[in-house]
XYZ file of C-alpha atoms in Angstrom:
733
model
C 15.948 205.898 8.900
C 13.803 208.246 10.777
C 12.379 211.282 8.993
C 13.131 214.982 10.105
C 9.494 215.688 10.806
C 9.149 219.099 8.598
C 5.948 218.062 6.823
C 7.196 215.312 5.042
C 6.043 211.630 5.479
C 8.228 209.200 7.559
C 11.080 207.821 5.893
C 10.995 203.926 5.228
C 13.674 201.664 4.455
C 14.198 200.565 0.605
C 12.556 197.464 -0.496
C 15.120 195.021 -1.651
C 12.857 192.372 -2.908
C 9.892 192.265 -4.915
C 7.292 189.895 -3.773
C 5.919 187.444 -6.638
C 2.262 189.035 -6.343
C 1.675 192.394 -5.008
C -1.795 194.104 -4.709
C -1.200 197.715 -4.603
C -3.042 199.837 -1.863
C -5.425 202.393 -2.604
C -4.460 205.895 -2.699
C -5.881 207.648 0.274
C -4.375 210.734 -0.269
C -0.770 209.776 0.450
C 1.980 209.368 -1.923
C 0.903 206.364 -3.313
C -1.655 205.762 -6.055
C -3.859 203.463 -8.139
C -1.912 202.249 -11.180
C -3.623 202.576 -14.595
C -5.671 199.715 -16.138
C -3.813 197.931 -18.899
C -5.038 199.021 -22.018
C -6.869 196.607 -24.132
C -5.100 195.153 -27.276
C -5.329 197.422 -30.195
C -6.735 200.318 -28.361
C -5.080 203.410 -27.147
C -7.647 204.176 -24.606
C -7.588 203.093 -21.415
C -10.837 201.481 -21.419
C -11.674 197.720 -20.759
C -12.634 195.647 -23.851
C -16.233 195.759 -24.564
C -17.853 192.393 -23.816
C -20.570 191.312 -26.434
C -23.678 189.573 -25.531
C -24.455 186.088 -26.881
C -26.472 187.275 -29.971
C -23.816 189.789 -30.854
C -20.870 187.093 -30.585
C -23.238 184.851 -33.051
C -24.068 187.506 -35.322
C -20.284 188.923 -35.780
C -18.861 185.663 -35.692
C -21.105 184.386 -38.605
C -20.597 187.325 -40.709
C -16.590 187.061 -39.687
C -16.743 183.538 -41.044
C -18.480 184.639 -44.239
C -15.756 187.440 -44.943
C -13.005 184.898 -44.266
C -14.576 182.676 -46.754
C -15.180 185.367 -49.395
C -11.868 186.700 -49.204
C -10.467 183.250 -49.373
C -12.309 182.314 -52.318
C -12.426 185.594 -53.894
C -8.292 186.172 -54.176
C -8.099 182.492 -55.446
C -10.698 183.104 -58.206
C -8.925 186.453 -58.960
C -5.874 184.621 -59.576
C -7.564 181.908 -61.727
C -9.379 184.348 -63.694
C -6.539 186.762 -64.119
C -4.659 183.614 -65.382
C -7.413 182.743 -67.801
C -7.893 186.355 -69.046
C -4.064 186.469 -69.343
C -4.026 183.262 -71.483
C -6.786 184.135 -73.474
C -5.042 187.682 -74.360
C -1.945 185.623 -75.250
C -4.108 183.223 -77.520
C -5.520 185.925 -79.470
C -2.371 187.986 -79.561
C -0.634 185.096 -81.202
C -3.486 184.882 -83.862
C -3.452 188.536 -84.802
C -2.166 189.291 -88.191
C -0.375 192.626 -89.501
C -2.478 195.543 -89.900
C -2.175 195.215 -93.898
C -4.124 191.700 -93.938
C -7.211 193.495 -92.027
C -7.875 196.343 -93.871
C -10.090 195.037 -96.721
C -13.030 193.214 -95.128
C -14.856 192.049 -98.163
C -15.404 188.488 -99.354
C -16.707 189.733 -102.673
C -15.673 192.608 -104.857
C -17.288 195.635 -106.317
C -18.735 196.833 -109.887
C -17.976 200.473 -110.936
C -20.126 201.670 -113.707
C -18.714 204.355 -116.199
C -20.882 206.167 -118.744
C -20.228 206.871 -122.346
C -17.851 209.659 -121.349
C -16.099 207.433 -118.715
C -17.354 209.192 -115.638
C -18.635 207.101 -112.743
C -22.476 207.144 -112.208
C -23.116 204.062 -110.042
C -21.585 201.282 -108.010
C -22.812 197.748 -107.014
C -21.310 195.318 -104.427
C -19.339 196.640 -101.832
C -16.774 199.168 -102.881
C -13.180 199.346 -101.307
C -11.533 202.558 -102.213
C -8.006 201.520 -101.157
C -6.169 201.591 -97.982
C -6.189 204.678 -95.985
C -4.159 205.216 -92.576
C -4.882 207.170 -89.586
C -1.856 209.190 -90.149
C -2.652 210.218 -93.751
C -6.562 210.553 -93.562
C -7.895 214.230 -92.990
C -7.346 215.254 -89.552
C -11.269 216.630 -89.337
C -12.060 212.932 -90.119
C -9.720 211.517 -87.609
C -10.889 213.586 -84.849
C -14.498 213.294 -85.576
C -14.452 209.377 -85.426
C -12.735 209.715 -82.056
C -14.983 212.233 -80.709
C -18.116 210.561 -81.705
C -17.343 206.970 -80.912
C -14.645 206.869 -78.153
C -13.654 209.995 -76.381
C -11.445 208.242 -73.902
C -9.741 206.159 -76.897
C -6.227 207.174 -76.025
C -6.665 206.599 -72.280
C -8.063 202.933 -72.092
C -6.604 199.615 -72.769
C -9.139 198.145 -75.219
C -12.380 198.314 -72.745
C -13.891 201.104 -70.689
C -15.917 200.038 -67.670
C -17.207 203.479 -67.215
C -18.644 203.301 -70.711
C -20.141 200.021 -70.368
C -21.684 200.955 -67.017
C -23.214 204.187 -68.452
C -24.409 202.272 -71.569
C -26.139 199.719 -69.150
C -27.705 202.491 -67.362
C -29.227 204.172 -70.468
C -30.541 200.940 -71.715
C -32.316 200.285 -68.541
C -33.856 203.678 -68.132
C -35.216 203.370 -71.632
C -36.922 200.032 -70.991
C -34.463 197.869 -73.067
C -32.319 194.966 -71.627
C -28.907 195.817 -70.315
C -27.000 194.921 -73.519
C -29.784 196.171 -76.087
C -29.009 199.594 -77.876
C -26.164 201.536 -76.327
C -23.130 199.067 -75.901
C -20.507 201.280 -74.429
C -18.080 199.655 -76.741
C -14.845 201.383 -77.468
C -13.305 201.828 -80.904
C -11.033 198.830 -80.055
C -14.100 196.609 -79.270
C -15.791 197.925 -82.424
C -12.861 196.741 -84.387
C -12.911 193.413 -82.727
C -16.618 193.089 -83.830
C -15.770 194.095 -87.395
C -12.897 191.267 -87.242
C -15.646 188.948 -86.092
C -13.418 188.179 -82.875
C -11.025 186.336 -85.558
C -13.788 184.183 -86.982
C -13.230 184.051 -90.742
C -16.275 184.060 -93.409
C -17.121 180.585 -94.010
C -19.882 180.192 -97.071
C -20.807 176.868 -95.843
C -21.711 178.179 -92.448
C -23.483 181.165 -93.444
C -25.822 181.786 -96.005
C -24.403 185.197 -97.128
C -21.926 187.601 -95.902
C -24.678 189.792 -94.594
C -25.833 186.975 -92.318
C -22.291 186.367 -91.241
C -21.723 190.055 -90.255
C -25.338 190.361 -88.494
C -23.887 187.244 -86.434
C -20.819 189.020 -85.630
C -22.829 192.003 -84.178
C -24.888 190.084 -81.898
C -24.372 191.387 -78.606
C -24.782 188.161 -76.368
C -23.090 187.739 -72.901
C -20.723 185.106 -74.259
C -19.524 187.381 -77.291
C -19.009 190.389 -74.742
C -16.825 187.988 -72.158
C -14.720 186.888 -75.521
C -14.561 190.459 -76.593
C -12.655 191.638 -73.722
C -9.497 189.694 -74.170
C -9.733 190.135 -77.778
C -9.842 193.843 -77.493
C -7.041 193.886 -75.011
C -4.952 191.688 -77.139
C -5.462 194.120 -79.959
C -4.220 196.932 -77.737
C -0.920 194.905 -77.043
C -0.366 193.854 -80.732
C -1.360 197.355 -82.332
C -0.791 200.769 -81.624
C -3.780 203.211 -81.255
C -3.182 204.647 -84.756
C -3.108 201.092 -86.190
C -6.249 200.274 -84.445
C -7.766 203.435 -86.085
C -6.393 202.419 -89.425
C -8.320 199.107 -89.299
C -11.583 201.101 -88.349
C -11.221 203.566 -91.012
C -10.795 200.743 -93.478
C -13.386 198.081 -92.467
C -16.392 200.202 -91.369
C -19.540 199.901 -93.330
C -20.818 203.379 -94.180
C -23.915 202.783 -96.432
C -24.617 202.616 -99.953
C -22.201 199.663 -100.688
C -19.125 201.637 -99.384
C -16.823 199.776 -97.199
C -14.267 202.120 -95.593
C -14.024 205.714 -95.197
C -12.034 206.191 -98.453
C -14.825 204.247 -100.436
C -17.533 206.348 -98.614
C -15.742 209.703 -99.344
C -15.435 208.795 -103.007
C -19.005 207.641 -103.180
C -20.606 210.540 -101.583
C -18.239 213.568 -102.070
C -16.200 212.357 -105.115
C -13.093 212.966 -103.096
C -10.383 211.277 -101.084
C -10.910 210.710 -97.310
C -7.558 212.429 -96.941
C -9.311 215.476 -98.508
C -12.535 216.011 -96.668
C -13.214 219.035 -94.722
C -15.034 219.288 -91.258
C -18.630 219.331 -92.585
C -17.871 216.275 -94.617
C -15.987 214.494 -92.054
C -18.849 214.993 -89.417
C -21.210 213.514 -91.956
C -19.138 210.516 -92.675
C -18.449 210.045 -88.892
C -22.114 210.411 -88.390
C -22.941 207.138 -90.805
C -21.251 204.882 -88.231
C -24.275 204.777 -85.988
C -26.757 203.793 -88.665
C -24.985 203.905 -92.167
C -28.314 203.293 -94.190
C -30.434 205.596 -92.013
C -28.067 208.597 -92.077
C -26.575 208.103 -95.751
C -26.942 211.461 -97.599
C -28.181 209.719 -100.475
C -31.076 208.446 -98.493
C -32.101 211.642 -96.775
C -29.801 214.713 -96.966
C -31.566 216.614 -94.394
C -31.240 213.704 -91.421
C -27.661 213.368 -92.517
C -27.026 217.097 -91.978
C -28.710 217.004 -88.755
C -26.561 214.160 -87.454
C -23.589 215.918 -88.804
C -24.345 218.945 -86.708
C -24.334 216.806 -83.785
C -21.035 215.533 -84.757
C -19.544 219.064 -85.161
C -20.988 219.961 -81.739
C -19.122 217.073 -80.062
C -15.827 218.059 -81.864
C -16.281 221.554 -80.746
C -16.913 220.347 -77.105
C -13.811 218.041 -77.045
C -11.622 220.969 -78.505
C -11.028 219.347 -81.791
C -12.775 222.389 -83.700
C -12.485 226.091 -82.675
C -15.861 227.901 -82.352
C -15.000 229.831 -85.745
C -14.230 226.479 -87.253
C -17.488 224.855 -86.062
C -19.687 227.818 -87.228
C -18.212 227.581 -90.559
C -19.146 223.875 -90.959
C -22.614 224.351 -89.793
C -22.937 227.311 -92.498
C -21.370 225.358 -95.206
C -22.658 221.777 -94.738
C -21.498 218.969 -96.990
C -22.881 218.458 -100.462
C -23.222 215.250 -102.671
C -20.893 214.893 -105.725
C -22.764 215.263 -108.952
C -22.791 211.768 -109.662
C -24.022 210.894 -106.039
C -26.585 213.613 -106.151
C -28.067 212.697 -109.498
C -28.391 209.027 -108.628
C -28.890 208.641 -112.389
C -28.794 205.097 -114.137
C -29.798 202.768 -111.049
C -32.274 200.891 -113.241
C -29.857 200.943 -116.028
C -26.899 199.514 -113.797
C -29.234 196.639 -112.488
C -30.091 195.749 -116.154
C -26.117 195.656 -117.052
C -25.498 193.560 -114.214
C -28.375 191.271 -115.411
C -26.698 190.857 -119.067
C -23.218 190.276 -117.956
C -21.899 186.970 -116.451
C -22.895 186.773 -112.741
C -19.261 185.631 -111.804
C -18.087 188.953 -112.976
C -21.021 190.961 -111.428
C -23.200 189.670 -108.531
C -20.754 186.955 -107.549
C -17.587 188.715 -108.258
C -14.578 188.318 -105.879
C -12.754 190.956 -107.906
C -13.252 194.831 -108.335
C -14.777 195.125 -111.833
C -15.193 198.339 -114.032
C -17.779 198.207 -116.747
C -17.797 200.927 -119.422
C -21.519 201.477 -120.582
C -23.560 203.273 -123.090
C -25.461 205.465 -120.838
C -25.589 209.145 -121.459
C -26.224 211.004 -118.247
C -27.501 214.056 -119.969
C -30.184 212.195 -121.643
C -30.902 210.099 -118.386
C -31.532 213.370 -116.621
C -33.703 214.452 -119.560
C -35.834 211.279 -119.113
C -36.281 211.361 -115.299
C -37.053 215.070 -115.481
C -39.644 214.461 -118.219
C -41.515 211.857 -116.289
C -41.396 213.677 -113.148
C -42.680 216.773 -114.807
C -45.949 214.904 -116.478
C -46.636 213.285 -113.367
C -46.438 216.522 -111.320
C -48.600 218.539 -113.866
C -50.828 216.030 -115.415
C -51.634 213.473 -112.891
C -53.647 213.783 -109.817
C -51.455 213.410 -106.458
C -51.251 210.054 -104.914
C -51.902 208.111 -108.087
C -50.326 204.739 -107.948
C -49.720 204.561 -111.885
C -46.369 203.581 -112.982
C -44.244 204.213 -115.987
C -41.120 203.345 -117.770
C -38.586 204.777 -120.381
C -36.056 203.493 -122.722
C -33.857 205.782 -125.002
C -31.504 204.338 -127.431
C -29.452 204.758 -130.673
C -30.565 203.311 -133.905
C -27.894 200.486 -133.397
C -29.350 199.354 -130.113
C -26.929 201.433 -127.753
C -29.184 202.035 -124.613
C -28.787 205.714 -123.702
C -31.256 205.949 -120.913
C -33.427 203.786 -118.708
C -36.195 204.695 -116.192
C -37.700 201.625 -114.724
C -40.506 203.272 -112.503
C -41.425 206.686 -111.343
C -39.381 206.605 -108.174
C -35.771 206.083 -107.804
C -35.652 202.816 -105.763
C -32.913 200.647 -104.229
C -30.561 198.621 -106.270
C -32.050 195.421 -107.451
C -35.759 196.841 -107.403
C -38.256 195.794 -110.065
C -37.351 197.361 -113.442
C -40.596 197.925 -115.503
C -38.460 198.786 -118.502
C -36.820 195.357 -118.798
C -38.798 193.038 -116.616
C -42.508 193.901 -116.917
C -44.083 191.581 -119.792
C -47.249 193.599 -120.881
C -49.290 193.449 -123.777
C -48.080 195.604 -126.520
C -51.564 196.650 -128.218
C -51.373 198.351 -131.321
C -47.662 199.364 -131.088
C -47.352 195.878 -132.655
C -49.082 196.908 -135.982
C -46.038 198.349 -137.510
C -44.667 194.703 -137.689
C -47.825 193.564 -139.523
C -47.434 196.313 -142.064
C -43.700 195.515 -142.324
C -44.532 192.113 -143.418
C -47.034 193.498 -146.004
C -44.314 196.210 -147.333
C -41.683 193.498 -147.471
C -44.059 191.390 -149.766
C -44.174 194.233 -152.260
C -47.408 196.483 -150.999
C -47.210 199.867 -150.840
C -48.418 202.355 -148.215
C -50.746 203.898 -150.913
C -52.619 200.473 -151.371
C -56.129 200.141 -150.119
C -57.860 197.988 -147.496
C -61.589 197.994 -146.581
C -62.329 199.082 -142.876
C -65.677 197.468 -142.723
C -67.405 194.936 -140.202
C -65.460 191.545 -140.246
C -66.236 188.369 -138.642
C -63.612 185.586 -138.588
C -64.334 181.759 -137.562
C -61.864 180.862 -135.050
C -61.363 176.906 -134.611
C -62.081 175.902 -131.078
C -63.513 179.424 -130.254
C -66.095 180.090 -132.729
C -66.866 183.578 -134.559
C -64.423 186.540 -133.459
C -65.627 189.951 -134.500
C -62.886 192.582 -133.996
C -63.907 196.291 -133.482
C -62.187 199.811 -133.841
C -61.723 201.625 -130.776
C -64.176 204.176 -131.783
C -66.699 201.512 -132.971
C -66.794 203.238 -136.497
C -65.857 202.054 -139.895
C -64.006 204.348 -142.453
C -64.630 202.147 -145.432
C -61.969 202.076 -148.133
C -58.689 203.627 -146.666
C -54.979 203.413 -147.726
C -52.615 201.194 -145.631
C -50.927 204.568 -144.394
C -54.342 205.763 -143.034
C -55.180 202.643 -141.370
C -51.806 202.471 -139.535
C -52.019 206.366 -138.582
C -55.378 206.057 -137.354
C -54.758 202.678 -135.762
C -57.753 200.865 -137.192
C -57.975 197.291 -135.957
C -59.887 195.864 -138.723
C -57.536 196.643 -141.205
C -54.559 195.523 -139.216
C -56.365 192.058 -138.889
C -57.160 191.962 -142.616
C -53.543 192.510 -143.666
C -52.221 190.321 -141.082
C -54.373 187.498 -142.452
C -53.616 188.240 -146.016
C -49.840 188.006 -145.614
C -50.021 185.160 -143.085
C -49.435 185.129 -139.446
C -46.129 183.196 -139.972
C -44.795 186.158 -142.016
C -45.901 188.807 -139.445
C -44.446 186.451 -136.531
C -41.215 186.127 -138.587
C -40.913 189.724 -138.710
C -41.660 190.555 -135.280
C -39.247 187.860 -133.917
C -36.588 188.915 -136.137
C -36.758 192.520 -135.063
C -36.495 191.392 -131.358
C -39.942 190.732 -130.075
C -39.047 187.368 -128.602
C -42.306 186.737 -126.820
C -44.505 183.549 -127.866
C -46.633 185.180 -130.194
C -50.106 183.678 -130.261
C -51.100 182.058 -133.559
C -54.496 183.807 -133.533
C -56.066 186.563 -135.603
C -55.942 188.848 -132.638
C -52.175 188.875 -132.670
C -52.088 191.599 -135.275
C -53.757 193.670 -132.460
C -50.717 193.131 -129.795
C -52.548 190.426 -127.889
C -49.087 188.955 -127.059
C -46.785 190.409 -124.367
C -43.336 191.988 -124.804
C -41.012 194.244 -122.456
C -40.537 197.856 -123.313
C -36.888 197.326 -123.920
C -37.716 194.642 -126.808
C -40.179 196.834 -128.131
C -38.122 200.010 -128.125
C -35.110 197.929 -129.700
C -37.768 196.367 -132.471
C -38.502 200.268 -133.472
C -34.855 200.909 -133.548
C -34.593 198.254 -136.367
C -37.117 200.282 -138.378
C -34.960 203.358 -137.909
C -31.806 201.736 -139.033
C -33.046 200.595 -142.282
C -34.517 197.192 -141.413
C -31.956 195.186 -139.661
C -32.362 193.693 -136.397
C -31.186 195.202 -133.311
C -29.928 193.659 -129.814
C -30.190 196.253 -127.196
C -27.024 196.658 -125.051
C -25.534 198.605 -122.467
C -22.180 197.096 -121.852
C -19.308 198.387 -124.008
C -16.455 196.829 -121.936
C -15.693 194.896 -118.857
C -12.435 194.937 -117.138
C -10.621 194.195 -113.778
C -9.934 197.436 -111.795
C -6.308 198.563 -112.875
C -6.330 196.175 -115.814
C -6.276 197.812 -119.385
C -7.318 194.840 -121.355
C -11.061 194.212 -121.291
C -12.254 190.765 -120.529
C -15.488 191.265 -122.039
C -16.758 193.571 -125.137
C -20.159 194.729 -126.416
C -22.539 192.043 -126.948
C -25.111 193.815 -128.971
C -25.741 196.109 -131.734
C -27.082 195.825 -135.492
C -27.479 192.113 -136.468
C -29.177 190.467 -139.642
C -31.529 192.156 -141.931
C -35.201 191.743 -141.344
C -36.890 193.444 -143.981
C -35.627 195.308 -147.172
C -34.260 198.922 -146.758
C -37.148 200.389 -149.131
C -39.918 198.547 -146.900
C -38.286 200.195 -143.425
C -38.176 203.790 -145.410
C -41.882 203.312 -146.312
C -42.804 202.101 -142.951
C -40.965 204.998 -141.483
C -43.177 207.314 -143.526
C -46.299 205.540 -142.552
C -45.448 205.881 -138.815
C -44.570 209.684 -139.352
C -48.226 210.055 -140.243
C -49.079 208.785 -136.832
C -47.451 211.691 -135.257
C -48.542 214.107 -138.121
C -52.408 213.442 -138.583
C -53.163 210.153 -136.622
C -53.533 209.058 -132.978
C -50.087 210.393 -131.764
C -50.465 214.164 -132.476
C -49.402 214.866 -128.994
C -46.248 213.662 -129.625
C -45.305 216.064 -132.159
C -42.064 217.668 -131.924
C -42.278 221.155 -133.548
C -39.554 221.420 -136.195
C -38.317 218.236 -135.901
C -39.462 215.114 -138.140
C -40.625 212.218 -135.863
C -42.277 208.671 -136.504
C -43.924 206.503 -133.753
C -46.940 204.334 -132.903
C -49.493 204.518 -130.160
C -50.824 201.506 -128.274
C -53.654 200.736 -125.760
C -54.418 197.203 -124.483
C -57.802 195.809 -123.827
C -59.518 197.669 -121.086
C -56.548 200.093 -120.935
C -54.454 198.203 -118.751
C -51.400 199.163 -120.698
C -50.768 202.448 -122.634
C -47.451 202.717 -124.903
C -46.042 205.117 -127.110
C -42.821 204.115 -129.155
C -40.987 206.460 -131.627
C -38.098 207.926 -133.008
C -36.344 210.993 -134.787
C -33.451 210.546 -136.971
C -31.207 210.575 -133.854
C -32.773 208.529 -131.120
C -35.472 205.924 -130.478
C -37.517 206.363 -127.284
C -40.266 204.069 -125.761
C -42.768 204.825 -122.964
C -44.903 202.501 -120.931
C -47.599 203.341 -118.604
C -49.841 201.325 -116.392
C -50.403 199.884 -112.858
C -48.188 197.127 -111.470
C -51.209 195.017 -110.545
C -52.873 195.634 -113.849
C -55.374 197.827 -112.736
C -57.038 199.481 -115.950
C -55.968 203.054 -116.301
C -58.757 205.738 -116.206
C -59.073 207.997 -119.442
C -55.367 207.039 -120.668
C -54.529 205.899 -123.932
C -51.259 205.457 -125.851
C -52.134 208.738 -127.302
C -52.633 210.691 -124.313
C -50.109 210.731 -121.427
C -47.552 208.226 -122.889
C -47.460 210.530 -125.861
C -46.780 213.510 -123.637
C -44.227 211.817 -121.795
C -42.459 210.793 -125.003
C -42.858 214.362 -126.149
C -41.172 215.783 -123.113
C -38.334 213.138 -123.135
C -37.661 213.877 -126.693
C -37.546 217.540 -126.445
C -35.285 217.497 -123.687
C -33.003 214.773 -125.314
C -32.655 216.833 -128.529
C -31.715 220.142 -126.984
C -28.593 221.339 -128.844
C -28.999 218.427 -131.500
C -29.148 219.501 -135.112
C -32.409 218.749 -137.078
C -32.158 215.993 -139.268
C -34.703 214.487 -141.663
C -36.059 210.876 -141.055
C -34.859 208.368 -143.378
C -38.072 207.716 -145.240
C -39.430 207.493 -148.772
C -42.778 209.001 -149.633
C -44.690 206.740 -151.648
C -46.465 207.285 -155.038
C -50.235 207.890 -154.247
C -53.130 205.660 -155.529
C -56.395 206.184 -156.672
C -58.797 203.924 -155.171
C -60.771 201.345 -157.119
C -63.850 203.728 -157.873
C -65.247 201.488 -160.534
C -65.791 198.606 -158.132
C -66.334 200.673 -154.900
C -67.329 204.362 -155.925
C -69.080 204.788 -152.429
C -65.632 204.229 -150.774
C -63.451 206.447 -153.329
C -62.018 208.824 -150.698
C -58.423 209.456 -151.288
C -56.311 210.907 -148.783
C -56.000 214.615 -148.790
C -53.470 216.101 -151.106
C -52.941 212.967 -152.871
C -52.941 213.520 -156.923
C -55.325 211.183 -158.922
C -53.134 208.165 -160.257
C -53.988 205.538 -162.893
C -55.741 202.520 -161.202
C -53.564 199.559 -160.557
C -53.636 197.035 -163.509
C -54.556 193.581 -161.706
C -54.775 191.702 -165.189
C -51.661 190.264 -164.761
C -52.291 188.890 -161.195
C -52.761 185.359 -160.263
C -56.629 184.546 -160.194
C -56.228 182.747 -156.661
C -54.408 185.823 -155.230
C -56.823 188.164 -156.676
C -59.643 186.309 -155.135
C -58.190 186.399 -151.608
C -57.370 190.095 -151.970
C -61.334 190.634 -152.742
C -62.291 188.348 -149.920
C -60.320 190.537 -147.602
C -61.002 193.770 -148.852
C -57.447 194.455 -149.591
C -56.963 196.483 -152.899
């Protein structure tokens, strides 16, 4: 059909058919046009696909292949790893017991020591204070632990990848290995370590429980990998509060305390359910390093750590600003028993005297009632500190030990060294065997008195030489290198004259002297030589003090003891009773009373005047060994016996120290404090009848002791001739 010709194009006939292939004409300005290009696949634009060069195709093809391999292997490994992790979680889940079976981590028990008034003063072993739960523990302690150890505790499933990554970053920045130092462990992971990932303690595999726990804490990669499913299994088995309950009961918190209940009792004398914010912060601070931050070790350090915890609690909203400020202003204080730290050496000694299966190796919780008097213990410790602070130059390594006991051998106080040391430290009161020196001389005179001699009898203090078989001549000397001539036995002991002591010992017989000394408790092998009379043999301070207690009680043997009764915790019937006390008679009571008089003169007018107690009768004996390696003073009042030893651990000679010097002053300070408020009592002693020296035979030596009235000369006409001759030869009258 033709067009009408009004500016429009000419009409054409309709196309009925479409050819198989048609090439469109270019648009030359008419009504036709060029059709748009076919868009490339995946592209919204009309641009043609970009053609890569040969290098591009190789590069992208290679990495495409790598990605397809990684993806293919990765999702398969993920499936396998997830399956293994799930199987491990199920395996550990099936092994986890109920919470109640996990709260007590100890394989051994504890020993709690009570003083004579049934107050706790020391612990040994690992103490478990009893089960506490996260629901009943003090809210301050609950929050302090969470704030310190795992602030995201309630938001994770047992592990915290963010915490681990942060710990690795910190370790590497400080020059450590990635797993050394900060571990990034959650509380759940820490509990897993405390449970040793389910591996029980086996004595056949580990030498000690400490080795077992050290192995459990070792941070190897293999252990970390195992820790993950174990922690996740715990999250499935237990609630968050149950996990905290296990943590509260199993964590070691220093000073032998296992769990927060034991720690609260040990440090503050109260339950973990009752601690305030400051106490809770100090307890939580122990988790980082129990021994280092223990308040009994260094209170300033413990309080500084507690302030850090208080800051964390305030920052995380567990404490208000006012509560935090109050906790800082009123820091935690140790209980009286923990603060005094008294009786440590005493407790060690009692542990040694009781059966090991009920002390060191006990699997039960044991309670031991003892003879310790904490007032007397404090008095002894303060007296020793006072003398060393005021009478001895700073930096001195000299050591000292003290024992205080009753006349029946009940030990009331014991100081095993100048400084309070860790449990099990060397105890110089019970373990140090030292030469006794002149403190042995009372046993020489005890033997003579028991054979009928009087304190008023005379002996010659003149040069003496004895021939020792196998050794040759031996000439003892007095400490002042002087001779007093004819003196009484009382004066000889009071002035600690050596030659008279040797003469008396040889006269009565060394066997008799040894028998008396052994009977009173000197258990050492006393040498069978004349120098035995001068204390050449060794003994401990405890033995020597116990031997003097035998003199005070009237001449009966004494076995020093500290244990009154031992029982299992919660049981009323004791398993063991007291094992010491007064034993058999050694010398007659009259002899003991005479000897007490002689020893009183040591303090009144002899070598021990520095020990004199104003207004209170006392008796004692000084002792200084060869080259002044040991200095002693042992003595008693009517109420207590006390012994003091002083010297160096390496046997270095003391400079300018004798038994009548610093040891006597320490003894004086101890006894003044010990007798505060104690009624003054007379000593159990008899004053002997004085005698006149044999002026007719030795007029040049006729020097009676002062204030002694003249008495008729002793009648020797009825004596055995042989006995009389021996007495003349030895100069004993």
